[in-house]
Amino acid sequence: MMKNKVSWIIGKLFSLLYLLTAILFSAALWRTQMVPGLYFGLLAAVLAAVAALVIWLTWSGARKVRYGIGIVLSLLFSLLFALGSIYVGKTLQAADKITTVKTEVAEVGIYVQADNTDDFNQAAAGYTYGILAQMDRENTDQAVEQLNEQLGISIAVKEYDSLTALMDGLFGGETNAVILNSAYLDVLEEMEGYENIRERIREVTVTHVETEVPQASLPAEEGGGSQDQSVFTVYISGVDTRSTQLIAKSRCDVNILAVVNANTRQVALISTPRDYYVPLSISGGVPDKLTHAGIYGVQVSMDTLSMLYDTPIEYYFRLNFTGFKDIIDALGGVTVVSDYTFDTKNVSGYHFNKGENFMDGDAALAFCRERYAFATGDNQRGKNQLAVIRGVLNKCLSTDMLLHYTDVLDAVEDSFETSVPYDVISSLVRSQISDGSDWNIVSYSVTGTGDRQVPYSMSQSVYVMVPDQTTVETAKSLIQTVRDGGIIQQP
């Protein structure tokens, strides 16, 4: 009798364990807002039915076989619910982290000549500092203000009209130091005579100037209603920065517009070469390399592409390419389709065949960066970047994703950020679960011809790509067709 009572108590405890873990899992799943109401109702009904079965099986300790089956089922389901709750929790944590970044950081450094041995803390007050007269002045002024507060004085500055003049002033002894956004060092390295600029200067301190990123919102329709949130454009920016911070302003080496219409299941991916020679939104009509727009912030990149394609861009999605390789490694590698057989020239040691290639993170990054191996240079690089993105998407949609899910989420947290609101993301997931139909994804890269010009952010003629307006018009047509609800085909 005592033995049956003990079994009955144990049965109740296991039933309670099932109920608690089932409730916790259901609550976590509800918080995601990703499960359609009908499916959630069906899930709740199934869980309730299983709960009744577990109770019926475990509350009769006298019947050993039935009781044993109930204990095993209760334990198995409880473990599954606990694991599911952990997965859902990590999903929400990652989503919260990548969707709540609302600031950017400009890393403004103070640089002296490499052979300068002064103790900066002692010599700083007596220095004359070179600064840019016009470009990036907002960040420079904030850095000067912070330095003034730190030293308790008003430092002496000398203005220069260009990057080369600024550095020449330092090397010529006109100034003791320069105050410069570190992203401009990459720009200097592109110019003749400054390729080794990082070896000729020394960073003595760095100031982080934080600015708020404007949060885009969908415009209201006439009559006061809100626009359909299932139609929008996302700017996908890939930054290849030396900074440990994803949110640091830097040149944008990947520039892709993802035009999405969830109602018609159409997506157009438009890739624009980094060296595209176009007016920036802040350059007063003076053309610059598109990649330089990222130095002035993600909003400038969005506005510049909006001007180029004459279309609104509601959101951005930024990824750090150095972190992106960690995601590929977390996935266990990806299969990427290459248009050509080639050996990389930017990074030695990599060979790719025409057709499918299995790549780890380092190989995929080398594949994305390569342009010197192709006659069309940057045009092909943009296509290769799209190919890697497709490879990652295919792997994420495969069953292999379940084996690497938590590792991928850990990598995502440090590599991605987006202004796409969580409710838009969850709405798309709900729609996909409810509908389940395939998406028509078309990719297109605009092209151009190589030339040498003096861009807005530079003071020497360098390689640029002059846009082929025919391809730009094709891209415009694809974008508008998707936004208008039409069906697109691969050009």
XYZ file of C-alpha atoms in Angstrom:
491
model
C 0.000 0.000 0.000
C 2.825 2.369 0.939
C 4.586 1.500 -2.330
C 1.492 2.412 -4.368
C 1.178 5.696 -2.498
C 4.804 6.575 -3.239
C 4.284 5.714 -6.919
C 1.140 7.860 -6.954
C 3.046 10.843 -5.484
C 5.900 10.381 -7.968
C 3.349 10.204 -10.787
C 1.823 13.469 -9.641
C 5.246 15.120 -9.512
C 6.083 14.009 -13.053
C 2.679 15.199 -14.267
C 3.313 18.550 -12.596
C 6.738 18.717 -14.239
C 5.113 18.163 -17.626
C 2.512 20.853 -17.004
C 5.044 23.431 -15.809
C 7.462 22.899 -18.711
C 4.577 22.868 -21.212
C 3.256 26.184 -19.838
C 6.721 27.755 -19.884
C 7.302 26.607 -23.463
C 3.892 27.870 -24.599
C 4.484 31.248 -22.938
C 7.914 31.561 -24.580
C 6.456 30.630 -27.962
C 3.640 33.173 -27.525
C 6.166 35.900 -26.752
C 7.816 35.408 -30.154
C 4.590 36.504 -31.899
C 5.698 34.237 -34.758
C 3.109 31.455 -34.466
C -0.277 32.124 -36.135
C -3.249 32.079 -33.774
C -4.790 29.002 -35.418
C -1.574 26.990 -35.098
C -1.068 28.133 -31.518
C -4.606 27.035 -30.681
C -3.976 23.621 -32.225
C -0.704 23.323 -30.311
C -2.459 24.192 -27.047
C -5.098 21.537 -27.743
C -2.434 18.905 -28.428
C -0.504 19.816 -25.282
C -3.686 19.615 -23.220
C -4.524 16.207 -24.696
C -1.020 14.925 -23.959
C -1.283 16.347 -20.433
C -4.520 14.390 -19.896
C -2.827 11.253 -21.211
C 0.206 11.714 -18.951
C -2.027 12.245 -15.900
C -4.092 9.163 -16.745
C -0.946 7.063 -17.182
C 1.022 8.261 -14.171
C -1.711 8.507 -11.563
C -2.207 4.783 -11.468
C 0.903 3.447 -9.780
C -0.654 -0.013 -9.402
C -0.477 -0.701 -13.135
C 3.244 -0.880 -13.720
C 3.355 -0.904 -17.528
C 0.943 2.003 -17.886
C 2.651 3.859 -15.066
C 6.112 3.342 -16.609
C 4.972 4.573 -19.999
C 3.534 7.692 -18.357
C 6.762 8.444 -16.480
C 8.847 8.056 -19.657
C 6.478 10.233 -21.718
C 6.361 12.884 -19.019
C 10.143 12.989 -18.736
C 10.661 12.995 -22.511
C 8.183 15.807 -23.155
C 9.515 17.824 -20.221
C 13.043 17.631 -21.638
C 11.780 18.634 -25.089
C 9.847 21.591 -23.659
C 12.840 22.714 -21.606
C 15.116 22.510 -24.656
C 12.515 24.314 -26.762
C 12.217 27.081 -24.175
C 16.000 27.556 -24.227
C 16.012 27.799 -28.027
C 13.116 30.244 -28.058
C 14.716 32.313 -25.309
C 17.992 32.576 -27.210
C 16.058 33.513 -30.341
C 14.307 36.353 -28.530
C 17.579 37.484 -26.956
C 19.343 37.590 -30.323
C 16.400 39.330 -32.007
C 16.258 41.927 -29.249
C 19.979 42.618 -29.531
C 20.086 43.064 -33.304
C 16.883 45.121 -33.519
C 17.484 47.628 -30.703
C 20.696 49.346 -31.872
C 19.851 52.983 -32.509
C 23.287 54.602 -32.432
C 26.467 54.666 -34.473
C 29.973 55.351 -33.279
C 32.607 57.338 -35.154
C 36.080 56.416 -33.942
C 37.935 59.733 -34.119
C 41.621 59.280 -33.447
C 44.428 61.709 -32.625
C 47.481 60.837 -34.684
C 51.106 61.982 -34.542
C 54.058 61.027 -36.669
C 55.290 57.501 -35.997
C 58.635 58.711 -34.650
C 57.057 61.194 -32.229
C 58.148 60.103 -28.732
C 56.344 62.814 -26.735
C 54.263 61.857 -23.721
C 50.928 62.929 -25.158
C 49.310 63.559 -21.779
C 52.001 66.150 -21.023
C 52.466 67.601 -24.512
C 48.811 67.652 -25.675
C 47.998 71.140 -24.369
C 50.824 72.727 -26.383
C 50.055 70.965 -29.668
C 48.502 72.438 -32.789
C 45.996 70.019 -34.270
C 45.142 69.657 -37.934
C 41.482 69.053 -38.773
C 39.391 68.831 -41.942
C 37.626 72.075 -42.766
C 34.436 70.569 -44.218
C 34.276 66.782 -44.355
C 32.992 64.936 -41.284
C 33.036 68.202 -39.368
C 30.305 67.200 -36.911
C 32.328 64.252 -35.588
C 35.546 66.300 -35.574
C 33.951 69.132 -33.604
C 32.632 66.719 -30.982
C 36.074 65.128 -30.658
C 37.666 68.593 -30.247
C 35.075 69.471 -27.613
C 35.813 66.299 -25.673
C 39.568 66.974 -25.883
C 39.044 70.530 -24.626
C 37.093 69.200 -21.645
C 39.774 66.615 -20.958
C 42.605 69.194 -21.031
C 40.650 72.078 -19.526
C 41.719 74.455 -22.329
C 40.783 75.433 -25.866
C 43.225 73.636 -28.164
C 44.745 75.297 -31.235
C 43.492 73.893 -34.533
C 44.470 74.433 -38.171
C 41.967 73.599 -40.918
C 42.759 71.805 -44.184
C 40.604 71.331 -47.249
C 41.589 67.746 -48.052
C 42.908 64.568 -46.499
C 46.247 64.787 -48.302
C 46.750 68.420 -47.270
C 45.913 67.457 -43.688
C 48.535 64.713 -43.610
C 51.105 66.823 -45.479
C 50.654 69.485 -42.819
C 51.508 66.920 -40.153
C 54.546 65.544 -41.981
C 55.709 69.051 -42.873
C 55.661 70.230 -39.255
C 52.758 72.676 -39.624
C 50.866 70.714 -36.957
C 51.907 68.386 -34.161
C 48.930 66.055 -34.527
C 45.781 65.520 -36.569
C 42.254 64.745 -35.406
C 40.709 62.349 -37.913
C 37.908 59.821 -38.240
C 39.789 56.505 -38.377
C 37.647 55.394 -41.331
C 39.517 57.949 -43.473
C 42.733 55.946 -43.088
C 41.273 53.385 -45.492
C 40.561 56.220 -47.934
C 44.122 57.541 -47.641
C 45.520 54.096 -48.387
C 43.815 54.250 -51.788
C 45.801 57.339 -52.821
C 49.263 57.455 -54.352
C 51.969 58.300 -51.818
C 49.828 57.359 -48.809
C 49.573 53.592 -49.247
C 51.632 53.038 -46.075
C 49.960 55.785 -44.042
C 49.365 53.494 -41.053
C 53.119 52.910 -40.765
C 53.878 56.642 -40.851
C 51.564 57.686 -38.030
C 50.819 56.624 -34.469
C 47.475 56.774 -32.725
C 47.883 58.337 -29.278
C 44.230 58.278 -28.263
C 40.806 57.678 -29.732
C 37.483 59.341 -29.014
C 34.184 57.560 -29.607
C 31.609 60.000 -30.926
C 28.150 58.470 -30.658
C 25.259 59.662 -32.794
C 21.686 58.465 -33.056
C 20.656 56.675 -36.230
C 17.355 58.062 -37.541
C 14.690 55.371 -37.275
C 12.776 55.096 -40.518
C 9.034 54.601 -40.452
C 6.634 53.659 -43.188
C 4.753 56.722 -44.485
C 1.051 57.020 -43.842
C -1.346 56.590 -46.725
C -3.728 59.358 -47.690
C -6.697 59.370 -45.398
C -4.722 58.643 -42.252
C -4.253 54.882 -42.594
C -0.885 53.227 -42.260
C 0.883 51.780 -45.259
C 1.015 48.006 -45.778
C 4.045 46.864 -43.790
C 4.439 43.798 -45.985
C 5.974 45.934 -48.753
C 9.310 47.557 -47.963
C 12.956 47.915 -48.954
C 15.898 46.991 -46.732
C 19.400 48.313 -47.313
C 21.870 45.492 -46.622
C 25.272 46.926 -45.806
C 28.419 44.876 -45.359
C 31.209 46.620 -43.477
C 34.727 45.257 -43.386
C 36.036 47.286 -40.486
C 39.063 46.788 -38.273
C 36.930 48.017 -35.385
C 35.609 45.528 -32.840
C 32.323 47.442 -32.902
C 29.807 46.659 -35.613
C 28.209 50.037 -35.088
C 31.403 51.965 -35.900
C 31.088 54.092 -39.026
C 33.160 52.617 -41.821
C 33.307 52.156 -45.568
C 30.527 49.908 -46.835
C 31.905 47.189 -49.091
C 28.563 45.449 -49.668
C 25.582 47.487 -50.842
C 22.455 45.470 -51.561
C 18.817 46.534 -51.636
C 16.326 43.825 -50.718
C 12.928 44.885 -52.043
C 10.274 42.733 -50.365
C 6.591 42.219 -51.119
C 5.256 39.623 -48.687
C 1.816 39.727 -50.306
C 3.087 38.520 -53.697
C 6.120 36.595 -52.317
C 8.505 38.617 -54.511
C 12.020 39.714 -53.532
C 14.432 41.692 -55.694
C 18.066 41.788 -54.557
C 19.851 44.725 -56.196
C 23.633 44.849 -55.788
C 25.540 48.101 -56.339
C 29.366 48.053 -56.706
C 31.331 49.717 -53.906
C 33.198 51.985 -56.370
C 30.022 53.259 -58.065
C 30.616 56.942 -58.795
C 27.479 58.714 -57.582
C 26.602 61.898 -55.663
C 26.270 61.307 -51.933
C 23.292 62.758 -50.117
C 25.651 65.103 -48.215
C 28.093 66.000 -51.025
C 26.087 68.764 -52.684
C 25.932 66.932 -55.986
C 29.648 66.064 -56.104
C 30.129 62.366 -56.989
C 32.013 60.009 -54.704
C 32.596 56.294 -54.392
C 29.496 54.673 -52.909
C 31.644 52.881 -50.320
C 32.641 56.230 -48.789
C 29.017 56.964 -47.870
C 29.396 54.589 -44.926
C 31.998 56.895 -43.361
C 29.236 59.451 -42.829
C 26.754 56.955 -41.429
C 24.269 54.332 -42.555
C 21.591 56.969 -43.204
C 23.822 58.669 -45.806
C 24.266 55.302 -47.563
C 20.503 54.757 -47.562
C 19.741 58.252 -48.808
C 22.378 57.981 -51.534
C 20.945 54.724 -52.877
C 17.448 56.133 -52.568
C 18.550 58.991 -54.838
C 20.205 56.606 -57.307
C 17.199 54.309 -57.694
C 14.476 56.870 -57.015
C 12.822 54.685 -54.380
C 12.170 54.882 -50.643
C 14.337 52.725 -48.390
C 12.585 52.040 -45.122
C 15.086 49.954 -43.175
C 18.703 48.912 -42.961
C 20.411 45.641 -42.110
C 24.135 45.777 -41.403
C 26.589 42.955 -41.090
C 30.246 42.849 -40.186
C 31.999 40.652 -42.736
C 34.635 39.576 -40.223
C 31.833 38.359 -37.969
C 29.946 36.939 -40.950
C 32.608 34.267 -41.386
C 31.952 33.174 -37.793
C 28.319 32.560 -38.742
C 29.378 30.417 -41.701
C 31.702 28.423 -39.446
C 28.898 28.037 -36.899
C 26.724 26.603 -39.689
C 29.435 24.063 -40.439
C 30.264 25.678 -43.789
C 28.101 26.526 -46.805
C 27.875 25.538 -50.470
C 28.342 28.465 -52.857
C 27.914 28.435 -56.635
C 30.725 30.251 -58.470
C 30.332 31.664 -61.976
C 34.028 31.089 -62.720
C 37.053 28.971 -61.911
C 39.668 31.253 -60.334
C 42.441 31.685 -57.778
C 42.151 34.570 -55.335
C 44.625 37.423 -55.642
C 43.571 39.568 -52.689
C 44.228 36.679 -50.286
C 46.599 33.939 -51.453
C 45.855 30.255 -51.145
C 42.238 29.972 -52.268
C 41.034 28.239 -55.428
C 37.405 28.034 -56.526
C 35.849 25.981 -59.306
C 32.995 26.958 -61.559
C 29.864 25.526 -59.995
C 29.407 24.355 -56.420
C 32.137 24.958 -53.833
C 31.931 24.028 -50.159
C 33.428 26.869 -48.092
C 34.279 27.570 -44.490
C 34.125 31.128 -43.161
C 37.616 32.180 -44.251
C 37.144 30.819 -47.767
C 33.728 32.481 -48.122
C 35.184 35.804 -46.980
C 38.017 35.539 -49.526
C 35.421 34.680 -52.192
C 33.353 37.754 -51.275
C 36.319 40.128 -51.277
C 37.933 39.053 -54.557
C 37.747 41.394 -57.534
C 41.220 41.366 -59.121
C 40.752 37.875 -60.585
C 37.892 39.050 -62.818
C 37.860 41.135 -65.959
C 34.728 42.868 -64.677
C 36.268 43.445 -61.222
C 33.780 44.941 -58.804
C 30.807 43.875 -60.942
C 31.634 40.209 -60.364
C 32.442 40.774 -56.710
C 28.884 41.997 -56.166
C 27.530 38.843 -57.817
C 29.799 36.673 -55.656
C 28.536 38.374 -52.511
C 24.973 37.581 -53.544
C 26.022 33.970 -54.171
C 27.402 33.649 -50.629
C 24.229 35.164 -49.171
C 22.168 32.618 -51.119
C 24.420 29.828 -49.820
C 23.902 30.963 -46.237
C 20.131 31.225 -46.712
C 19.985 27.719 -48.198
C 21.942 26.313 -45.247
C 19.731 28.141 -42.747
C 16.632 26.647 -44.381
C 18.045 23.099 -44.225
C 17.692 20.615 -41.365
C 21.398 21.126 -40.582
C 20.391 24.432 -38.999
C 18.886 22.547 -36.047
C 22.288 21.091 -35.197
C 23.998 24.479 -35.167
C 21.157 26.744 -34.050
C 22.548 28.094 -30.774
C 26.054 28.538 -32.208
C 24.626 30.529 -35.105
C 22.594 32.731 -32.765
C 25.720 33.502 -30.722
C 27.541 34.559 -33.907
C 24.545 36.583 -35.151
C 24.425 38.703 -31.998
C 27.896 40.097 -32.675
C 27.625 40.391 -36.460
C 24.193 41.799 -37.371
C 22.053 44.781 -36.559
C 18.888 46.038 -38.188
C 16.290 48.756 -37.953
C 13.549 46.401 -39.153
C 11.074 46.390 -36.246
C 10.561 43.081 -34.485
C 6.828 43.158 -35.214
C 7.568 43.300 -38.968
C 9.940 40.325 -38.667
C 7.455 38.301 -36.619
C 4.658 39.186 -39.040
C 6.689 37.819 -41.962
C 7.364 34.586 -40.067
C 3.676 34.175 -39.188
C 2.738 34.773 -42.795
C 5.242 32.204 -44.025
C 4.029 29.582 -41.542
C 0.411 30.203 -42.526
C 0.994 30.328 -46.266
C 4.065 28.164 -46.779
C 4.374 29.066 -50.456
C 7.735 29.593 -52.123
C 9.289 33.003 -52.644
C 10.440 34.265 -56.021
C 13.884 35.765 -55.402
C 15.567 37.589 -58.276
C 19.060 39.057 -57.996
C 20.513 41.747 -60.231
C 23.774 43.710 -60.228
C 24.098 47.099 -61.851
C 27.318 47.633 -63.776
C 29.495 50.425 -65.100
C 32.823 51.254 -66.714
C 36.120 51.953 -65.014
C 37.501 55.491 -64.966
C 39.748 57.758 -62.910
C 38.141 60.720 -61.159
C 38.609 62.843 -58.030
C 35.817 61.797 -55.606
C 34.243 64.070 -53.012
C 36.100 62.394 -50.124
C 39.501 62.387 -51.854
C 41.989 64.823 -53.385
C 43.517 62.631 -56.081
C 42.147 60.878 -59.116
C 41.520 57.214 -58.307
C 39.669 54.302 -59.827
C 35.880 54.697 -59.875
C 33.054 52.972 -61.718
C 30.890 55.249 -63.823
C 27.318 53.876 -63.750
C 25.800 52.211 -66.791
C 22.457 53.977 -66.792
C 20.810 51.160 -68.746
C 21.464 48.750 -65.877
C 20.341 51.353 -63.349
C 17.035 51.707 -65.213
C 16.620 47.922 -65.236
C 17.140 47.882 -61.486
C 14.606 50.681 -61.043
C 12.057 48.697 -63.058
C 12.577 45.574 -60.914
C 12.225 47.590 -57.709
C 9.044 49.313 -58.824
C 7.477 46.097 -60.099
C 7.961 44.419 -56.714
C 6.630 47.406 -54.797
C 3.604 47.648 -57.122
C 2.726 43.986 -56.602
C 3.884 42.625 -59.948
C 5.738 39.408 -60.728
C 9.434 39.714 -61.588
C 11.699 37.521 -63.703
C 15.473 37.221 -63.834
C 16.716 39.831 -66.345
